[in-house]
Short mmCIF file of C-alpha atoms and ligand atoms in Angstrom, two decimals:
data_model
loop_
_atom_site.label_atom_id
_atom_site.label_comp_id
_atom_site.label_asym_id
_atom_site.label_seq_id
_atom_site.Cartn_x
_atom_site.Cartn_y
_atom_site.Cartn_z
CA MET A 337 -124.77 68.94 -76.47
CA LYS A 338 -121.04 69.56 -76.80
CA ARG A 339 -121.21 71.77 -73.70
CA LEU A 340 -122.94 69.00 -71.76
CA PHE A 341 -120.35 66.54 -72.97
CA LEU A 342 -117.53 68.82 -71.78
CA LEU A 343 -119.16 69.37 -68.40
CA THR A 344 -119.60 65.67 -67.97
CA VAL A 345 -115.95 65.13 -68.85
CA VAL A 346 -114.84 67.80 -66.35
CA PHE A 347 -117.14 66.33 -63.71
CA VAL A 348 -115.79 62.84 -64.26
CA VAL A 349 -112.20 64.12 -64.17
CA VAL A 350 -112.77 66.00 -60.89
CA LEU A 351 -114.47 62.97 -59.41
CA ALA A 352 -111.57 60.82 -60.42
CA MET A 353 -109.10 63.25 -58.91
CA VAL A 354 -110.98 63.33 -55.64
CA GLY A 355 -111.21 59.57 -55.77
CA CYS A 356 -107.56 58.80 -56.32
CA GLY A 357 -105.83 61.82 -54.73
CA ALA A 358 -107.23 62.40 -51.30
CA ALA A 359 -108.65 59.29 -50.26
CA PRO A 360 -110.10 60.42 -47.10
CA PRO A 361 -107.12 60.30 -45.07
CA ALA A 362 -107.23 56.91 -43.82
CA ALA A 363 -107.58 57.18 -40.10
CA GLN A 364 -104.14 58.33 -39.34
CA SER A 365 -103.25 55.06 -37.90
CA GLU A 366 -101.42 56.21 -34.89
CA PRO A 367 -97.95 55.30 -35.61
CA ALA A 368 -97.93 51.94 -34.21
CA GLN A 369 -97.81 52.79 -30.55
CA ALA A 370 -94.34 51.74 -29.56
CA GLU A 371 -95.06 49.02 -27.22
CA GLN A 372 -95.35 50.89 -23.93
CA PRO A 373 -93.10 48.98 -21.58
CA ALA A 374 -95.40 47.32 -19.14
CA ALA A 375 -95.65 49.54 -16.10
CA LYS A 376 -93.04 48.25 -13.65
CA ALA A 377 -94.87 46.29 -11.03
CA ALA A 378 -94.78 48.13 -7.74
CA GLN A 379 -92.25 46.67 -5.33
CA THR A 380 -93.49 45.22 -2.03
CA TYR A 381 -91.84 44.88 1.38
CA LYS A 382 -90.65 41.40 0.33
CA ASP A 383 -88.57 43.05 -2.42
CA LEU A 384 -86.66 45.14 0.13
CA THR A 385 -83.18 44.18 1.27
CA VAL A 386 -82.27 46.74 3.90
CA GLY A 387 -78.77 47.54 5.12
CA PHE A 388 -79.36 49.05 8.60
CA ILE A 389 -76.51 50.99 10.26
CA GLN A 390 -77.19 51.38 14.03
CA THR A 391 -75.14 53.57 16.39
CA GLY A 392 -74.47 50.85 18.91
CA SER A 393 -76.32 49.55 21.98
CA GLU A 394 -75.84 52.39 24.49
CA GLY A 395 -79.04 52.09 26.54
CA GLY A 396 -82.80 51.50 26.90
CA TRP A 397 -83.80 53.87 24.12
CA ARG A 398 -81.38 52.29 21.65
CA ALA A 399 -82.47 48.76 22.57
CA ALA A 400 -86.11 49.74 21.87
CA ASN A 401 -85.11 51.36 18.57
CA THR A 402 -83.18 48.27 17.43
CA ALA A 403 -85.98 45.90 18.48
CA SER A 404 -88.49 48.04 16.56
CA PHE A 405 -86.51 47.56 13.32
CA LYS A 406 -85.78 43.85 13.78
CA GLU A 407 -89.34 42.91 14.80
CA THR A 408 -91.04 45.03 12.13
CA ALA A 409 -88.75 43.65 9.39
CA GLU A 410 -89.74 40.15 10.50
CA GLN A 411 -93.43 41.02 10.38
CA LEU A 412 -93.21 42.66 6.93
CA GLY A 413 -90.95 40.01 5.37
CA ILE A 414 -88.13 42.51 4.79
CA ASN A 415 -84.62 41.03 4.37
CA LEU A 416 -82.72 43.00 7.06
CA LYS A 417 -78.90 43.19 7.20
CA PHE A 418 -78.38 44.76 10.63
CA TYR A 419 -75.05 46.38 11.55
CA ASP A 420 -74.15 47.52 15.11
CA ALA A 421 -71.35 50.10 14.86
CA GLN A 422 -70.35 49.82 18.54
CA ASN A 423 -70.66 53.65 18.75
CA LYS A 424 -67.69 54.16 16.40
CA LEU A 425 -68.20 56.59 13.50
CA GLU A 426 -65.52 54.91 11.35
CA ASN A 427 -67.42 51.61 11.66
CA GLN A 428 -70.61 53.30 10.42
CA VAL A 429 -68.85 54.82 7.38
CA SER A 430 -67.19 51.55 6.35
CA ALA A 431 -70.47 49.63 6.81
CA PHE A 432 -72.20 52.22 4.59
CA HIS A 433 -69.52 51.66 1.96
CA GLN A 434 -70.02 47.88 2.24
CA PHE A 435 -73.77 48.20 1.75
CA ASN A 436 -73.14 50.42 -1.31
CA GLN A 437 -71.16 47.58 -2.83
CA ASP A 438 -73.74 44.94 -1.89
CA LYS A 439 -75.82 44.17 -5.01
CA ASP A 440 -78.73 42.76 -2.99
CA VAL A 441 -79.16 45.86 -0.84
CA ASN A 442 -81.67 48.35 -2.32
CA VAL A 443 -82.30 50.43 0.83
CA ILE A 444 -79.81 51.81 3.40
CA ILE A 445 -81.11 53.10 6.75
CA LEU A 446 -78.73 55.17 8.90
CA ALA A 447 -78.86 56.28 12.57
CA ALA A 448 -75.92 58.64 12.39
CA LEU A 449 -73.53 58.89 15.33
CA GLU A 450 -72.44 62.35 14.17
CA THR A 451 -73.89 64.98 11.82
CA THR A 452 -70.87 65.29 9.52
CA GLY A 453 -68.72 62.99 7.34
CA TRP A 454 -71.43 61.44 5.13
CA GLU A 455 -71.28 63.09 1.70
CA GLU A 456 -68.84 60.67 0.10
CA VAL A 457 -70.78 57.50 0.93
CA LEU A 458 -74.10 59.23 0.22
CA LYS A 459 -72.91 60.17 -3.29
CA GLU A 460 -71.66 56.60 -3.76
CA ALA A 461 -75.10 55.31 -2.71
CA LYS A 462 -76.82 57.62 -5.16
CA ASP A 463 -74.57 56.44 -8.00
CA ALA A 464 -75.29 52.86 -6.98
CA GLY A 465 -79.05 53.53 -7.07
CA LYS A 466 -79.56 52.85 -3.36
CA ILE A 467 -82.45 54.48 -1.49
CA VAL A 468 -81.13 56.12 1.72
CA VAL A 469 -83.43 56.86 4.67
CA LEU A 470 -82.19 58.56 7.86
CA GLU A 471 -83.77 57.46 11.12
CA ASP A 472 -83.49 58.91 14.63
CA ARG A 473 -80.63 61.37 13.99
CA ARG A 474 -80.39 64.10 11.35
CA ILE A 475 -77.14 64.83 9.46
CA ASP A 476 -75.61 67.89 7.75
CA ALA A 477 -75.69 66.84 4.08
CA PRO A 478 -77.42 68.01 0.86
CA GLU A 479 -81.05 66.83 1.01
CA ASP A 480 -80.95 65.38 -2.49
CA LEU A 481 -78.58 62.70 -1.19
CA TYR A 482 -81.27 60.99 0.91
CA ALA A 483 -84.97 60.21 0.50
CA THR A 484 -86.18 61.41 3.93
CA TYR A 485 -85.32 61.74 7.66
CA ILE A 486 -87.69 60.31 10.27
CA GLY A 487 -86.84 61.33 13.77
CA SER A 488 -87.50 63.66 16.68
CA ASP A 489 -87.30 67.43 16.88
CA PHE A 490 -84.42 67.40 19.37
CA ALA A 491 -84.32 71.19 19.63
CA GLU A 492 -87.99 71.13 20.65
CA GLU A 493 -87.18 68.48 23.26
CA GLY A 494 -84.52 70.86 24.58
CA ARG A 495 -86.98 73.79 24.67
CA LYS A 496 -89.56 71.66 26.48
CA SER A 497 -86.87 70.58 28.97
CA ALA A 498 -86.06 74.20 29.86
CA VAL A 499 -89.74 75.10 30.29
CA GLU A 500 -90.24 72.08 32.57
CA MET A 501 -87.04 72.83 34.55
CA CYS A 502 -88.37 76.36 35.13
CA LYS A 503 -91.52 74.82 36.64
CA LEU A 504 -89.41 72.52 38.87
CA LEU A 505 -87.27 75.44 40.12
CA GLU A 506 -90.17 77.81 40.67
CA GLY A 507 -89.56 79.75 43.88
CA SER A 508 -85.93 78.71 44.05
CA GLU A 509 -83.67 81.72 44.65
CA THR A 510 -80.85 80.36 42.57
CA LYS A 511 -81.37 78.24 39.49
CA ASN A 512 -78.02 76.62 38.86
CA VAL A 513 -78.41 73.70 36.48
CA VAL A 514 -75.77 71.20 35.40
CA GLU A 515 -76.07 69.52 31.98
CA LEU A 516 -75.17 65.91 31.15
CA VAL A 517 -74.63 65.84 27.38
CA GLY A 518 -74.94 62.96 24.87
CA ASN A 519 -72.15 61.92 22.51
CA VAL A 520 -70.32 64.94 21.11
CA GLY A 521 -71.15 65.65 17.48
CA SER A 522 -74.56 63.94 17.46
CA SER A 523 -77.63 65.90 16.37
CA ALA A 524 -79.50 64.74 19.51
CA ALA A 525 -76.86 66.24 21.83
CA LYS A 526 -76.30 69.45 19.83
CA ASP A 527 -79.98 70.26 19.27
CA ARG A 528 -81.22 69.41 22.77
CA GLY A 529 -78.51 71.64 24.26
CA GLN A 530 -79.30 74.47 21.85
CA GLY A 531 -83.07 74.17 22.47
CA PHE A 532 -82.59 74.27 26.26
CA ARG A 533 -80.43 77.41 26.01
CA GLU A 534 -83.08 79.09 23.83
CA LYS A 535 -85.67 78.95 26.64
CA MET A 536 -83.70 78.77 29.95
CA GLY A 537 -83.43 82.55 30.20
CA GLU A 538 -87.22 82.82 30.64
CA CYS A 539 -86.87 81.94 34.36
CA GLY A 540 -83.22 82.84 34.91
CA ILE A 541 -81.64 79.40 34.75
CA THR A 542 -77.83 79.34 34.60
CA ILE A 543 -75.97 76.30 33.27
CA THR A 544 -73.01 76.13 35.67
CA GLU A 545 -71.53 72.87 34.33
CA SER A 546 -71.94 71.00 31.03
CA GLN A 547 -70.11 67.82 30.02
CA THR A 548 -70.67 64.72 27.88
CA ALA A 549 -71.45 61.44 29.62
CA ASN A 550 -72.03 59.61 26.33
CA TRP A 551 -75.61 58.57 27.08
CA SER A 552 -74.37 56.16 29.79
CA ALA A 553 -75.44 55.76 33.45
CA THR A 554 -71.88 54.91 34.56
CA GLU A 555 -70.40 58.05 32.99
CA GLY A 556 -73.41 60.08 34.15
CA LYS A 557 -72.59 59.09 37.74
CA GLN A 558 -68.87 59.86 37.37
CA VAL A 559 -69.45 63.28 35.78
CA MET A 560 -72.07 64.21 38.42
CA GLU A 561 -69.69 63.15 41.21
CA ALA A 562 -67.08 65.51 39.75
CA PHE A 563 -69.64 68.36 39.55
CA LEU A 564 -70.65 67.82 43.21
CA LYS A 565 -67.01 67.78 44.31
CA LYS A 566 -66.58 71.21 42.72
CA SER A 567 -69.82 72.70 44.13
CA GLN A 568 -73.01 71.55 45.78
CA ASP A 569 -74.74 74.83 44.82
CA ILE A 570 -76.75 72.95 42.21
CA GLN A 571 -80.57 73.12 42.01
CA GLY A 572 -81.19 71.07 38.87
CA VAL A 573 -79.81 68.41 36.52
CA PHE A 574 -80.67 68.50 32.79
CA ALA A 575 -79.76 64.96 31.64
CA GLN A 576 -80.03 64.62 27.86
CA ASN A 577 -81.17 61.00 28.32
CA ASP A 578 -82.61 58.75 31.06
CA GLU A 579 -79.46 56.68 31.68
CA MET A 580 -77.26 59.70 32.44
CA GLY A 581 -80.01 61.02 34.77
CA LEU A 582 -80.16 57.70 36.64
CA GLY A 583 -76.36 57.84 37.08
CA ALA A 584 -76.62 61.42 38.40
CA ALA A 585 -79.32 60.37 40.92
CA GLN A 586 -76.96 57.72 42.32
CA ALA A 587 -74.11 60.25 42.67
CA ILE A 588 -76.46 62.71 44.44
CA SER A 589 -77.60 60.03 46.91
CA GLU A 590 -74.00 58.97 47.60
CA ALA A 591 -73.19 62.63 48.27
CA GLY A 592 -75.83 62.54 51.03
CA LEU A 593 -78.39 64.58 49.14
CA LYS A 594 -81.88 63.53 47.99
CA PRO A 595 -82.26 63.29 44.21
CA GLY A 596 -85.58 64.74 43.01
CA THR A 597 -85.83 66.82 46.24
CA ASP A 598 -82.55 68.58 47.10
CA ILE A 599 -81.61 68.57 43.44
CA LYS A 600 -84.33 68.34 40.75
CA ILE A 601 -83.70 65.95 37.85
CA LEU A 602 -85.16 66.15 34.35
CA THR A 603 -84.29 63.59 31.67
CA VAL A 604 -85.13 62.93 28.01
CA ASP A 605 -86.34 59.62 26.43
CA ALA A 606 -89.06 58.23 28.78
CA THR A 607 -87.88 54.63 28.98
CA ALA A 608 -89.35 52.30 31.62
CA GLY A 609 -86.25 52.90 33.79
CA ALA A 610 -87.10 56.60 34.02
CA PHE A 611 -90.72 55.85 35.00
CA LYS A 612 -89.52 53.59 37.82
CA ALA A 613 -87.14 56.34 39.01
CA MET A 614 -90.04 58.86 38.91
CA ILE A 615 -92.16 56.50 41.02
CA ALA A 616 -89.19 56.27 43.45
CA GLY A 617 -89.03 60.08 43.54
CA ASP A 618 -85.48 60.27 42.14
CA ILE A 619 -86.48 61.85 38.80
CA ASN A 620 -89.11 64.62 38.61
CA THR A 621 -89.95 65.08 34.91
CA VAL A 622 -89.24 63.21 31.66
CA VAL A 623 -89.44 64.57 28.10
CA GLU A 624 -90.39 61.79 25.65
CA CYS A 625 -88.33 60.76 22.61
CA ASN A 626 -89.97 58.00 20.58
CA PRO A 627 -87.69 55.08 19.52
CA LEU A 628 -90.40 52.99 17.82
CA LEU A 629 -89.76 54.42 14.34
CA ALA A 630 -89.50 51.24 12.19
CA PRO A 631 -93.04 51.08 10.68
CA GLN A 632 -92.82 54.72 9.50
CA VAL A 633 -89.27 54.26 8.18
CA TYR A 634 -89.97 51.05 6.24
CA GLU A 635 -93.14 52.58 4.77
CA ALA A 636 -91.12 55.58 3.60
CA ALA A 637 -88.42 53.32 2.15
CA LEU A 638 -90.96 51.32 0.14
CA LYS A 639 -92.56 54.50 -1.19
CA ALA A 640 -89.15 55.81 -2.25
CA VAL A 641 -88.24 52.50 -3.93
CA ASN A 642 -91.49 52.84 -5.90
CA GLY A 643 -90.45 56.29 -7.06
CA GLU A 644 -92.51 58.45 -4.69
CA THR A 645 -91.00 61.77 -3.55
CA LEU A 646 -91.17 62.17 0.24
CA PRO A 647 -91.05 65.17 2.60
CA LYS A 648 -87.43 65.59 3.73
CA TRP A 649 -88.30 65.39 7.43
CA VAL A 650 -91.11 63.57 9.29
CA PRO A 651 -90.86 64.65 12.96
CA SER A 652 -92.14 62.26 15.66
CA GLN A 653 -95.05 63.15 17.97
CA GLU A 654 -93.89 63.21 21.62
CA GLY A 655 -95.07 64.21 25.13
CA VAL A 656 -93.87 65.10 28.64
CA PHE A 657 -94.37 62.91 31.76
CA TYR A 658 -94.47 63.87 35.46
CA ALA A 659 -93.61 61.85 38.58
CA LYS A 660 -97.18 62.28 39.89
CA ASP A 661 -98.56 60.31 36.88
CA ALA A 662 -95.75 57.75 36.50
CA GLU A 663 -97.36 54.88 38.40
CA THR A 664 -100.51 55.06 36.27
CA ILE A 665 -98.74 55.45 32.95
CA LEU A 666 -95.89 52.92 33.31
CA PRO A 667 -98.05 49.83 32.56
CA THR A 668 -99.08 51.40 29.22
CA ARG A 669 -95.52 52.01 28.03
CA LYS A 670 -94.05 49.88 25.18
CA TYR A 671 -90.40 50.58 26.01
O1 LIG B 761 -81.95 60.07 23.52
C1 LIG B 761 -80.37 58.30 23.75
C2 LIG B 761 -79.72 57.45 22.70
O2 LIG B 761 -80.64 59.42 19.31
C3 LIG B 761 -82.63 60.03 20.35
O3 LIG B 761 -79.63 58.29 21.57
C4 LIG B 761 -81.44 59.16 20.39
C5 LIG B 761 -80.65 59.25 21.65
C6 LIG B 761 -81.43 58.95 22.91
O4 LIG B 761 -78.51 56.97 23.06
O5 LIG B 761 -80.85 57.58 24.83
#
């Protein structure tokens, strides 16, 4: 009896202990979930205020590039602050600084006149929380200072140009080529020249003259006139853009020679002006460089504003056009 009584007491005590001590751990109420800040609503194109720094207005390609950005901004409802630097580097740098100070601007797009001189304003932009996207021209700066670069593979355009010039000079005993160069210091001019030199040796081309004509038809004519005064032993012209090639064709005609026949002409860009010159027989071959970059660039800017990491370079897809096809293709061209 006593034993039973003791056991009962022990049993009751244990029960009690279990009861009061370790109440089944109440569902560990997750520490009250700190209110997760509502996920930041994704920004839309209408939330973008873009400070756009253009090189200037040096020709058909640039006009198409500028129109692409203005028209696409209109369509997407982007607030665009467009700056034309009149082809002066110092204007571009001070505009960049201005946009860094501008509280409304959340994206800065740059078409750089030259590859160097950008680190200070890029660091300032980063500190100011601005998204920077490079369009058209690459620059020499640490990649973490900009979101992405959307533009052509200029070196590849140069390589293509040499391969095509070899075809044009096939069978020619001498292959003396003169080069009309874009603005000194720009990635387009540097890389196209380097790419051409990488491939020209494959058919024994010699560059006998090379000089900048700053992307302009007027200077292209003047520089070609000077080349022809020095020597008419020229079989080809490598013009780094259409305008300079059109200027060279004029100089060749005025020197009593036939452009496209006595002296072959190859240009880069593929603007409507070059197609018309191909139809006229003055220009033989054109390597394309696409100026209609705005949709890609604005899409990249929006992704970056919404925190997406982008590839550092998105090269454009481009072709080559021949005089024999120019009449058919011209009506399909957008610029
Ligand atoms: O070839 C030329 C323009 O940066 C690709 O600049 C551009 C070049 C283009 O002035 O026509």
